[in-house]
Short mmCIF file of C-alpha atoms and ligand atoms in Angstrom, two decimals:
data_model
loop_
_atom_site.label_atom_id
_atom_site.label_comp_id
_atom_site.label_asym_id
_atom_site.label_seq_id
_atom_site.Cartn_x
_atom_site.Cartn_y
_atom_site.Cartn_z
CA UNK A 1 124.47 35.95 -68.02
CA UNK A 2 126.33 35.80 -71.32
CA UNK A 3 129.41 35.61 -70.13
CA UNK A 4 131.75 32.68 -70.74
CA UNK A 5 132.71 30.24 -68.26
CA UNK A 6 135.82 28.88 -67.98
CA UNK A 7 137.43 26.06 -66.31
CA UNK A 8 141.15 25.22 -66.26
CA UNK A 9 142.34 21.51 -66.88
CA UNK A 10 145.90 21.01 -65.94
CA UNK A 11 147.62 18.02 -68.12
CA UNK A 12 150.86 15.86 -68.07
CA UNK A 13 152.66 16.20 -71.02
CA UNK A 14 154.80 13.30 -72.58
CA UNK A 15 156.21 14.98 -75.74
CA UNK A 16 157.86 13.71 -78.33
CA UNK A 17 160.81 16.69 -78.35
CA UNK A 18 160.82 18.23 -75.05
CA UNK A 19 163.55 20.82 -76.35
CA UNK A 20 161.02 21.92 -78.58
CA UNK A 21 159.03 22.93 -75.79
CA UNK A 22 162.06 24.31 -73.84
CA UNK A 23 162.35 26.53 -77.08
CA UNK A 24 158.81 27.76 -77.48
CA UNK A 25 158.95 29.09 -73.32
CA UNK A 26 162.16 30.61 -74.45
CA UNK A 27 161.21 32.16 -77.41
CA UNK A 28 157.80 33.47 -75.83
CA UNK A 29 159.85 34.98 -73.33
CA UNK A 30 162.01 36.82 -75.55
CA UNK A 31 159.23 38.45 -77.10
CA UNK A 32 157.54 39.13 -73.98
CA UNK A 33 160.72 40.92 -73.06
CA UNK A 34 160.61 43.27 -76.02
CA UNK A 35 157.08 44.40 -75.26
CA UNK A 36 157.93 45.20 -71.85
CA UNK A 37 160.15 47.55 -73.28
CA UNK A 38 158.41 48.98 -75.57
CA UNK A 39 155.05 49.76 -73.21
CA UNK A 40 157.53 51.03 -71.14
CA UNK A 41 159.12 53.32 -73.88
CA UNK A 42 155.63 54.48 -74.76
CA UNK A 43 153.80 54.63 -71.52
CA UNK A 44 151.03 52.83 -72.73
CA UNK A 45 149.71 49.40 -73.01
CA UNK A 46 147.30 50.28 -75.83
CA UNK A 47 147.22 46.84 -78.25
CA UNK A 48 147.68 49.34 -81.40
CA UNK A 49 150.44 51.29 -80.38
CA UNK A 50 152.25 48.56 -79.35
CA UNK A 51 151.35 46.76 -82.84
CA UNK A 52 153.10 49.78 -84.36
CA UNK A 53 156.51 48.25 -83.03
CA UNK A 54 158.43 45.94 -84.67
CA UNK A 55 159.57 42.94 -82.52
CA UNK A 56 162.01 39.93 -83.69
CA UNK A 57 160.99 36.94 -82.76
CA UNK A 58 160.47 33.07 -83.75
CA UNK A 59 157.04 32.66 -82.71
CA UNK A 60 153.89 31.80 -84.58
CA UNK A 61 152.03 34.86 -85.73
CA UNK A 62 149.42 34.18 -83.24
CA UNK A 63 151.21 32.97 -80.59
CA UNK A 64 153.19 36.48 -80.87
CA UNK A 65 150.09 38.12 -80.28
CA UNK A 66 149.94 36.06 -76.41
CA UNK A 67 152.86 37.17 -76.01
CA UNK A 68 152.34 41.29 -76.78
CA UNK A 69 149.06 40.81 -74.51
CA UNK A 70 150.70 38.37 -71.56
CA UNK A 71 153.02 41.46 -71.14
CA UNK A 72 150.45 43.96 -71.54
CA UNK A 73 148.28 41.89 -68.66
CA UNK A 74 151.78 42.08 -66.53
CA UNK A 75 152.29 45.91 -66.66
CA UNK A 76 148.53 46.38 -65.39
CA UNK A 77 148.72 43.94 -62.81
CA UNK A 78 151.73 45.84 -61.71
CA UNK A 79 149.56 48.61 -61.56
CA UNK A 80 147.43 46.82 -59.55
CA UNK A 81 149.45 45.96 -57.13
CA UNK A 82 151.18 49.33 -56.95
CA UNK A 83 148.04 50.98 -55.26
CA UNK A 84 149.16 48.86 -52.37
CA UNK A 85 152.42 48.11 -52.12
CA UNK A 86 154.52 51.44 -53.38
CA UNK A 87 157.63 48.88 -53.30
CA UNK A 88 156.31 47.20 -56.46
CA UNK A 89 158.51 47.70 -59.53
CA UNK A 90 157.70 48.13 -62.89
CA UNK A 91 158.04 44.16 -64.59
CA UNK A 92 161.58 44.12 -66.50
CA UNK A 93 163.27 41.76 -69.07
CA UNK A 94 164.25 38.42 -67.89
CA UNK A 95 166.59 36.02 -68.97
CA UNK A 96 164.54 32.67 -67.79
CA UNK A 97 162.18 31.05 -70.24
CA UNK A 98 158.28 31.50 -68.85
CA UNK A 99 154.85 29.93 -69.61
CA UNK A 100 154.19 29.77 -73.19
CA UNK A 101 150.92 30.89 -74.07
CA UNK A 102 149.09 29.17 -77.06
CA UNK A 103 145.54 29.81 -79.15
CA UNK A 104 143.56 26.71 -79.73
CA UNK A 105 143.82 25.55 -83.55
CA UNK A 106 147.00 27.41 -84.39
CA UNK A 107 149.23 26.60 -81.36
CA UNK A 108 147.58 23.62 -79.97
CA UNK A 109 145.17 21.43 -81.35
CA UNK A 110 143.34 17.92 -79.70
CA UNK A 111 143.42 15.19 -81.82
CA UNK A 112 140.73 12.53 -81.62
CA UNK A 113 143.11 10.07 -79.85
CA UNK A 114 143.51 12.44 -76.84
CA UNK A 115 147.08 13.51 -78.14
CA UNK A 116 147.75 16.91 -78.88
CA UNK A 117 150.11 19.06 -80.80
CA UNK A 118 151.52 21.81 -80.01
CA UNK A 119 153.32 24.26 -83.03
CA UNK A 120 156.40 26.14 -81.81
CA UNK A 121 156.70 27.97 -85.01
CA UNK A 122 155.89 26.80 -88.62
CA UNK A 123 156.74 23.50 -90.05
CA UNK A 124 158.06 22.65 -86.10
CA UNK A 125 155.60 20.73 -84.02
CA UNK A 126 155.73 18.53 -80.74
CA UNK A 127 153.44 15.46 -80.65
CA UNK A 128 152.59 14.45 -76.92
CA UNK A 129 150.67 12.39 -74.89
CA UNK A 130 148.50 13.38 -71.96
CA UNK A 131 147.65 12.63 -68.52
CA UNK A 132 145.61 14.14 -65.88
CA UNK A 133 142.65 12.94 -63.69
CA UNK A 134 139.25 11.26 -65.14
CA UNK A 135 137.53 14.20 -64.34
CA UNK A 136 139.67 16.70 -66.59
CA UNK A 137 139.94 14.10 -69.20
CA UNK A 138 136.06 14.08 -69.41
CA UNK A 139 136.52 17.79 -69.71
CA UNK A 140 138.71 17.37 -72.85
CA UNK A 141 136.29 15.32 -74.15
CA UNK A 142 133.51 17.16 -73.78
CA UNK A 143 135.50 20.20 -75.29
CA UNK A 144 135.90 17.54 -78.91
CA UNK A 145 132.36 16.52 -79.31
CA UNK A 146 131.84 20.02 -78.92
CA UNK A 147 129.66 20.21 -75.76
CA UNK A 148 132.43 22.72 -74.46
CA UNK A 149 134.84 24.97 -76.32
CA UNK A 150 138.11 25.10 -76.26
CA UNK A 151 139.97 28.31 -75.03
CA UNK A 152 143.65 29.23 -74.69
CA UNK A 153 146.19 26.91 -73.05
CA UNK A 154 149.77 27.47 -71.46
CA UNK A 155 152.97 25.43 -71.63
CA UNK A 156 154.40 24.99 -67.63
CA UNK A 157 157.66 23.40 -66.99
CA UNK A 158 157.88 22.45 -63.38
CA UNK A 159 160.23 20.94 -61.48
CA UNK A 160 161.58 19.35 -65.56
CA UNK A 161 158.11 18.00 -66.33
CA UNK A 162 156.15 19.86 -68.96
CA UNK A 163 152.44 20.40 -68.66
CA UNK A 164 149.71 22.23 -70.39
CA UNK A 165 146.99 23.80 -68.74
CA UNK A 166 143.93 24.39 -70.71
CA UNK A 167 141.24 26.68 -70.34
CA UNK A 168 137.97 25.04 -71.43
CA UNK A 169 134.89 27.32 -72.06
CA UNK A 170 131.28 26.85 -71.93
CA UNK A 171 129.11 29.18 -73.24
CA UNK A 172 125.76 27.66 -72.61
CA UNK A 173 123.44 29.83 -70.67
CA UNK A 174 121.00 26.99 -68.46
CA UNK A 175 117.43 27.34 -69.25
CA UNK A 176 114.36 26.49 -67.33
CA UNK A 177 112.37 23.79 -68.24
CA UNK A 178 108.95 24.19 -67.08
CA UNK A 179 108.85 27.02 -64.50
CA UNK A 180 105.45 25.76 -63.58
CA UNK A 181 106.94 22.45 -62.60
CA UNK A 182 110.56 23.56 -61.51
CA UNK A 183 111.62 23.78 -57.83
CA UNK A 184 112.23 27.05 -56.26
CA UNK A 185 116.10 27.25 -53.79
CA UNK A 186 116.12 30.20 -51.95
CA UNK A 187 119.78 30.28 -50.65
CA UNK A 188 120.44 33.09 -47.61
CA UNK A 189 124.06 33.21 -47.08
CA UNK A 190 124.95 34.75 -43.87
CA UNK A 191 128.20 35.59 -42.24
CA UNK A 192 127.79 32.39 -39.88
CA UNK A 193 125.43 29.77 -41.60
CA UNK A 194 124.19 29.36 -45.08
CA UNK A 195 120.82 27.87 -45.83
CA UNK A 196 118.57 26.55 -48.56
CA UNK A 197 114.96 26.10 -49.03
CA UNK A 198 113.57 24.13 -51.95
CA UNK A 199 109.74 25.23 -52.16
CA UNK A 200 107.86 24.05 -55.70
CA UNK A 201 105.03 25.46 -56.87
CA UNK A 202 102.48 24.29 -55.22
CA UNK A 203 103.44 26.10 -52.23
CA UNK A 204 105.09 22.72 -50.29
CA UNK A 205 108.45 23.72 -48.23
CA UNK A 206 109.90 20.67 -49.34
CA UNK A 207 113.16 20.65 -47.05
CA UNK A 208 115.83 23.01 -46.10
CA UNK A 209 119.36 22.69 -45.58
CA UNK A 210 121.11 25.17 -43.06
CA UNK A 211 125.17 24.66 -42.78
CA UNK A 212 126.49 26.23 -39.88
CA UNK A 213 129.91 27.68 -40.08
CA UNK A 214 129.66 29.90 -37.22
CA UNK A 215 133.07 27.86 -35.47
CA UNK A 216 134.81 29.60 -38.75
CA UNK A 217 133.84 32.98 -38.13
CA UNK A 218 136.74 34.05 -35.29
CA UNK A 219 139.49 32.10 -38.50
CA UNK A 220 137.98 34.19 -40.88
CA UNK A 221 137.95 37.04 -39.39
CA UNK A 222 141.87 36.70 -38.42
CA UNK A 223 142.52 35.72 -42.06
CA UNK A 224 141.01 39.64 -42.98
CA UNK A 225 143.11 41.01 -40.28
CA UNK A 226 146.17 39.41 -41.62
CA UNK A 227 145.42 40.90 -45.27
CA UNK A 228 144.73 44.19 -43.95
CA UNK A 229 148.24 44.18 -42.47
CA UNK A 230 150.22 42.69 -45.70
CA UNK A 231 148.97 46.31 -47.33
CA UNK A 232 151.22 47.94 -45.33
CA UNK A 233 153.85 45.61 -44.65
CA UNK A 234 154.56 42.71 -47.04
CA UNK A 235 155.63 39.96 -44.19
CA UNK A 236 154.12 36.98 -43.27
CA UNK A 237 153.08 36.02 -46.66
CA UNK A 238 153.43 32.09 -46.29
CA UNK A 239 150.76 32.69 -43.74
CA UNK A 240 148.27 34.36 -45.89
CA UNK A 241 148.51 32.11 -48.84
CA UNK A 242 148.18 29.41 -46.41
CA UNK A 243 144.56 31.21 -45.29
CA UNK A 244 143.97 32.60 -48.31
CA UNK A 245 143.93 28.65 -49.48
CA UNK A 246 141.82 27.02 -46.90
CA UNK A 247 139.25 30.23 -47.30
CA UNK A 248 138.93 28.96 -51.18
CA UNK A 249 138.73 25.40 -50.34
CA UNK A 250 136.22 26.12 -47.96
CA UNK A 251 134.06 28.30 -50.11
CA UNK A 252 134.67 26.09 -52.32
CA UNK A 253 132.92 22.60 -50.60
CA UNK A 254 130.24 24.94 -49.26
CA UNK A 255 129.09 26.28 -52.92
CA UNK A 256 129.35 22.57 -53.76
CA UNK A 257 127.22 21.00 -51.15
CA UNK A 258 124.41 24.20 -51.71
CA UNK A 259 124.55 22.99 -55.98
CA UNK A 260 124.29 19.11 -54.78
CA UNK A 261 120.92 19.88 -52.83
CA UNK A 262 119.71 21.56 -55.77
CA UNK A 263 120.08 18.85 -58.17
CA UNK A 264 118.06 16.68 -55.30
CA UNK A 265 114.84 18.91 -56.81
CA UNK A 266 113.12 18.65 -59.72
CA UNK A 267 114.39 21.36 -62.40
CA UNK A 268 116.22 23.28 -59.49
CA UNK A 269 116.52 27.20 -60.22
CA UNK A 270 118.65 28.79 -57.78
CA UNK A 271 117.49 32.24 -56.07
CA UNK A 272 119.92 33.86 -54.89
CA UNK A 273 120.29 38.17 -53.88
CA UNK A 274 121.77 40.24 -56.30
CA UNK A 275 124.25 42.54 -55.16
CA UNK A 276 123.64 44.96 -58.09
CA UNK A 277 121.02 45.82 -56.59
CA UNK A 278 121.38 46.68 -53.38
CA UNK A 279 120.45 50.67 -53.18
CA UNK A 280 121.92 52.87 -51.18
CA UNK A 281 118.76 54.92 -50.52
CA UNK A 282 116.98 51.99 -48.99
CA UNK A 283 117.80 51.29 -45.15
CA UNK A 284 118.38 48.18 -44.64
CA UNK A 285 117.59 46.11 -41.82
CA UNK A 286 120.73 45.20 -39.49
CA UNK A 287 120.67 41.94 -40.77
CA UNK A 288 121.11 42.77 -44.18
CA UNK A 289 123.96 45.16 -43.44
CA UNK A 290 125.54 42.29 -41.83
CA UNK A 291 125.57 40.27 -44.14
CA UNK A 292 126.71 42.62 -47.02
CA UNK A 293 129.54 43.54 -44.70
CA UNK A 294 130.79 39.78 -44.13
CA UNK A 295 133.70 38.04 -45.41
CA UNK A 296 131.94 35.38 -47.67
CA UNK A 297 128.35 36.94 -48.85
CA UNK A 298 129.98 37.62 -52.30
CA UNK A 299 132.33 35.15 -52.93
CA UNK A 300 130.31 32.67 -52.10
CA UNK A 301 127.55 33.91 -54.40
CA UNK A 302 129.55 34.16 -57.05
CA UNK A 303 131.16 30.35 -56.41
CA UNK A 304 127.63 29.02 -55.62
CA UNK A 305 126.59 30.33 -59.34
CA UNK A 306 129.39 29.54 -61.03
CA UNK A 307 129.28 26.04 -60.27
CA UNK A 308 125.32 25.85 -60.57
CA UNK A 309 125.78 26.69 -64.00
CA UNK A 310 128.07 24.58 -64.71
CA UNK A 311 125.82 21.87 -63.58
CA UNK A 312 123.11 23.02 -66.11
CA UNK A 313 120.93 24.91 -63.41
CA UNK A 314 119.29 28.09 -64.21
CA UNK A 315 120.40 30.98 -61.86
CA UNK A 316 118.27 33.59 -60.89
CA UNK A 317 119.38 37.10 -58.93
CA UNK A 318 116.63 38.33 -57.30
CA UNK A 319 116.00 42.24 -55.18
CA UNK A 320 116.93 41.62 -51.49
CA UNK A 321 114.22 44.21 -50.34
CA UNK A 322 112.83 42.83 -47.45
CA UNK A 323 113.97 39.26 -48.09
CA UNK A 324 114.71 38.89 -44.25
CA UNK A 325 111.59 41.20 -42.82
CA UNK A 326 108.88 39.39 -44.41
CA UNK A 327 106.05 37.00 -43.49
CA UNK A 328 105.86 34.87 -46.30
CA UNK A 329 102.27 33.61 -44.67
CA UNK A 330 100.64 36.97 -44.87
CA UNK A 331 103.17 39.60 -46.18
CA UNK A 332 103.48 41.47 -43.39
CA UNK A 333 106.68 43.51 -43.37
CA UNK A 334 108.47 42.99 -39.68
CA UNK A 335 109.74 46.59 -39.91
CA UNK A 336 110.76 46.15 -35.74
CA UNK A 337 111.64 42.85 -35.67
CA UNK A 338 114.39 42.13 -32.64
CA UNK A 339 117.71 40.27 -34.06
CA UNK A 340 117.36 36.85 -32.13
CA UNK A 341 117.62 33.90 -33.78
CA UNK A 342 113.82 33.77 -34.95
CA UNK A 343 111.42 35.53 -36.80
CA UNK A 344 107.78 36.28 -35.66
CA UNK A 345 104.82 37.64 -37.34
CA UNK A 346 103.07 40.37 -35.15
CA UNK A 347 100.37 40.30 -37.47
CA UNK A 348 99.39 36.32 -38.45
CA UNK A 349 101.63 35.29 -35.49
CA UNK A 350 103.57 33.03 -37.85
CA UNK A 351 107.24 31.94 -36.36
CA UNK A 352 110.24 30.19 -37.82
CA UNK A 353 114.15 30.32 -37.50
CA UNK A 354 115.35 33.63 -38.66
CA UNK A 355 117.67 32.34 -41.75
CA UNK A 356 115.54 29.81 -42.78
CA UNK A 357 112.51 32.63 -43.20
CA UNK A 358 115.19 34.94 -44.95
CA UNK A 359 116.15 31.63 -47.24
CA UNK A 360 112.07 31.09 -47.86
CA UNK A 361 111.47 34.52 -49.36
CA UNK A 362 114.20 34.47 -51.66
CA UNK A 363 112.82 31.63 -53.81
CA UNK A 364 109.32 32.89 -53.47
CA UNK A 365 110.40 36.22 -54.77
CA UNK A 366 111.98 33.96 -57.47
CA UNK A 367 109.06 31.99 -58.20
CA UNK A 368 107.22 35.29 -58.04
CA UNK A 369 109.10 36.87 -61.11
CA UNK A 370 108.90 33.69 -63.18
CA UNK A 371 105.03 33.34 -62.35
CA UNK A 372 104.00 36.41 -61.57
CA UNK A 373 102.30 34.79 -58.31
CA UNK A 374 103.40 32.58 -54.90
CA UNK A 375 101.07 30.45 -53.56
CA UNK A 376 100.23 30.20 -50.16
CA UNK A 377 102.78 27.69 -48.25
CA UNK A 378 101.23 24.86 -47.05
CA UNK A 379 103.95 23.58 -44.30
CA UNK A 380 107.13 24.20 -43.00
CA UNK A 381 109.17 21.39 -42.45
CA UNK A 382 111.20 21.08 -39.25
CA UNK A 383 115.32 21.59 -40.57
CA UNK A 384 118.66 19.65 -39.64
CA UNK A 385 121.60 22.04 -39.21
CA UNK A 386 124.69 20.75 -40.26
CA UNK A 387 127.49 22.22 -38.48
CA UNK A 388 131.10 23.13 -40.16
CA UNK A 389 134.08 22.97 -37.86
CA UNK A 390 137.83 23.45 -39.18
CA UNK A 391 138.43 20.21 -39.59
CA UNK A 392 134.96 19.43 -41.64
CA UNK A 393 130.86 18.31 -41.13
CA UNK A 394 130.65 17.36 -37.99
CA UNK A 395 127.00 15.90 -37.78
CA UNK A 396 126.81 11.71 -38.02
CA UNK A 397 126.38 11.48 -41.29
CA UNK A 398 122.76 11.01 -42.37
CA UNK A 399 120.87 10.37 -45.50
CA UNK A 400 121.14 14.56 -45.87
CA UNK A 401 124.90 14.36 -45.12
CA UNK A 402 126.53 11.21 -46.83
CA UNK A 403 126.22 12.61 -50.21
CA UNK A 404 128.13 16.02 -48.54
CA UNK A 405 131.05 14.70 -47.35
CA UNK A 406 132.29 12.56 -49.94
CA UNK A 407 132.55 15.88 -51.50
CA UNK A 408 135.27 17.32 -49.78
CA UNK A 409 137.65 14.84 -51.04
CA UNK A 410 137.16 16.77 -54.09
CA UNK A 411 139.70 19.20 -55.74
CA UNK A 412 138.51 22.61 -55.95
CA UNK A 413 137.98 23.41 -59.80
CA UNK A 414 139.26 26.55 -61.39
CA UNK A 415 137.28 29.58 -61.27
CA UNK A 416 137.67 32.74 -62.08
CA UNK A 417 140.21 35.34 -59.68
CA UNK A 418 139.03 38.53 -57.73
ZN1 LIG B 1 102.39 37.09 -41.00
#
């Protein structure tokens, strides 16, 4: 987990000399332009070929450099999107100024004051204010006292307003603590519920959280049915985005309620399974193929993660062998258990709720590769199910709940596509 996280903070701008700014987008695309050309000239986006070109243009050395790889991301996105849609064409020069793309340091730079500057080309700079929400400001922050880093950031003109969107990295891997004394989350995601058991070390099932989505499931499933169609035909777009939207705004609240339980725990470190290594020469049980066949089991891995380490917990991916077959009372494998809705023991007679058993598992085969050991459980607390409809939770709110729905008034937070 050394890869870089990074999370896009969109600002107001209030420059000084707007026309400046009108120059840089037209400038940028200009040069853009000519490297369109000339990948097209030599069939190949390679960053050394092209550099073999000569290219006018009134840009700052670096911000040239965007500019050669903003076209080179545009031809292979083409290419993307070609393997679906053979009416694609090839990107070509345009005449309209685009989104300028800038380096930190060189083409923008924070100053202390929460200004910035922007360079359009040497000696010519635009001084502007900002604005955007508390939360993004605290981001900028963060990014000048160094807890974050900053990344790249890209001039938008919209509707004659001029923002700057800034990527802000993080490069900080969460660590654990004290694994004797952290708290174990085993979260099971299936294609209708998700659920969460903290368990700590002394073998106490300290509470589980199961969120029901199952009301979702028939939306969901017409959302994939609509995408499968836009391969072949490119109508009804409006309609997809408009899924596509309340899919990541969902997966988004639900990765954020999962990472608030966590941080209820004591040094929380997430369990989650690790695609990577599912194997194809193991047979599954049907559960498991469900669930690796449903709409959400990876995006809302990858969401849940994200944002836990954002928040500073430690993420662990863990083998789901057997995750849903065993007793965690006895370690019996349930090789023949039936699909209902519970799990049963046919050797120690132990019983519980299907998911929640799956859930249990995962963060004792977490707690098992930090400490080598599990300890036996000592109880297993009775579970509230929160249930999801369209429209939100619809449970009274309770002491588990309150702290959930004030989330969804949240904005979902950039994260990264595909
Ligand atoms: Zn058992």
């Amino acid at each position: 987990m050394t890869d870089k996280l990074v999370r896009t903070v969109c600002l107001k701008l209030h420059p000084d000399k707007p026309h400046l700014l009108d120059e840089l987008r037209k400038n940028f695309r200009e040069t853009w332009n000519q490297y369109i050309n000339h990948i097209k000239e030599l069939g190949t986006t390679n960053r050394q070929r092209l550099e073999e070109k000569k290219v006018e243009h009134n840009l700052l050395e670096n911000t040239r450099q965007c500019a050669r790889d903003k076209a080179r991301e545009s031809v292979k996105s083409f290419f993307e999107i070609k393997k679906f849609d053979d009416e694609a064409t090839f990107p070509s020069p345009k005449d309209e100024p685009m989104t300028a793309k800038l380096n930190y340091r060189d083409g923008y730079v924070f100053r202390g004051d929460l200004s910035v500057r922007i360079s359009v080309r040497a000696g010519d700079r635009v001084y502007s204010e900002v604005s955007g929400s508390q939360k993004d400001m605290r981001y900028i922050e963060k990014a000048l006292n160094g807890e974050y880093s900053f990344g790249t950031a890209e001039v938008v003109k919209k509707s004659g307003e001029y923002y700057l969107h800034v990527h802000i990295e993080s490069e900080d891997t969460p660590t654990v603590q004290d694994q004797e004394e952290s708290t174990y989350i085993g979260i099971d995601i299936n294609e209708g519920n998700i659920v969460a058991t903290a368990i700590n070390t002394g073998g106490e099932v300290l509470r589980t959280l199961m969120l029901d989505y199952s009301p979702l499931k028939k939306i969901k499933h017409k959302h994939f049915i609509i995408r499968k169609r836009l391969r072949d035909n490119d109508k009804n777009l409006k309609g997809f985005d408009k899924e596509r939207h309340r899919t990541n705004n969902f997966v988004h609240k639900i990765s954020r309620i999962i990472v608030e339980f966590a941080k209820e725990f004591n040094d929380p470190i997430l369990c989650l399974e690790d695609l990577a290594h599912i194997r194809k020469e193991i047979r599954y049980s049907k559960k498991m193929n469900r669930r690796l066949h449903s709409w959400n089991f990876a995006k809302l891995g990858k969401y849940i993660k994200y944002k836990a380490r954002w928040d500073g917990i430690f993420v662990q991916e863990i083998d789901p062998e057997h995750t849903s077959q065993m007793c965690p009372v006895c370690g019996d494998i349930e090789k023949k258990n039936k699909n209902g809705r519970r799990f049963e023991c046919h050797r120690c007679g132990h019983q519980d709720h299907r998911d929640r058993n799956a859930s249990l598992n995962i963060g004792l085969k977490g707690m098992k590769n930090f400490l080598g050991n599990v300890p036996s459980l000592k109880n297993f607390p009775s579970f509230r199910k929160v249930r999801w409809m369209a429209s939100g939770l619809v449970n009274r709110p309770t002491e588990d709940i309150i702290q959930m729905s004030c989330l969804s008034s949240g904005s979902p937070s950039a994260l990264p596509s595909g």
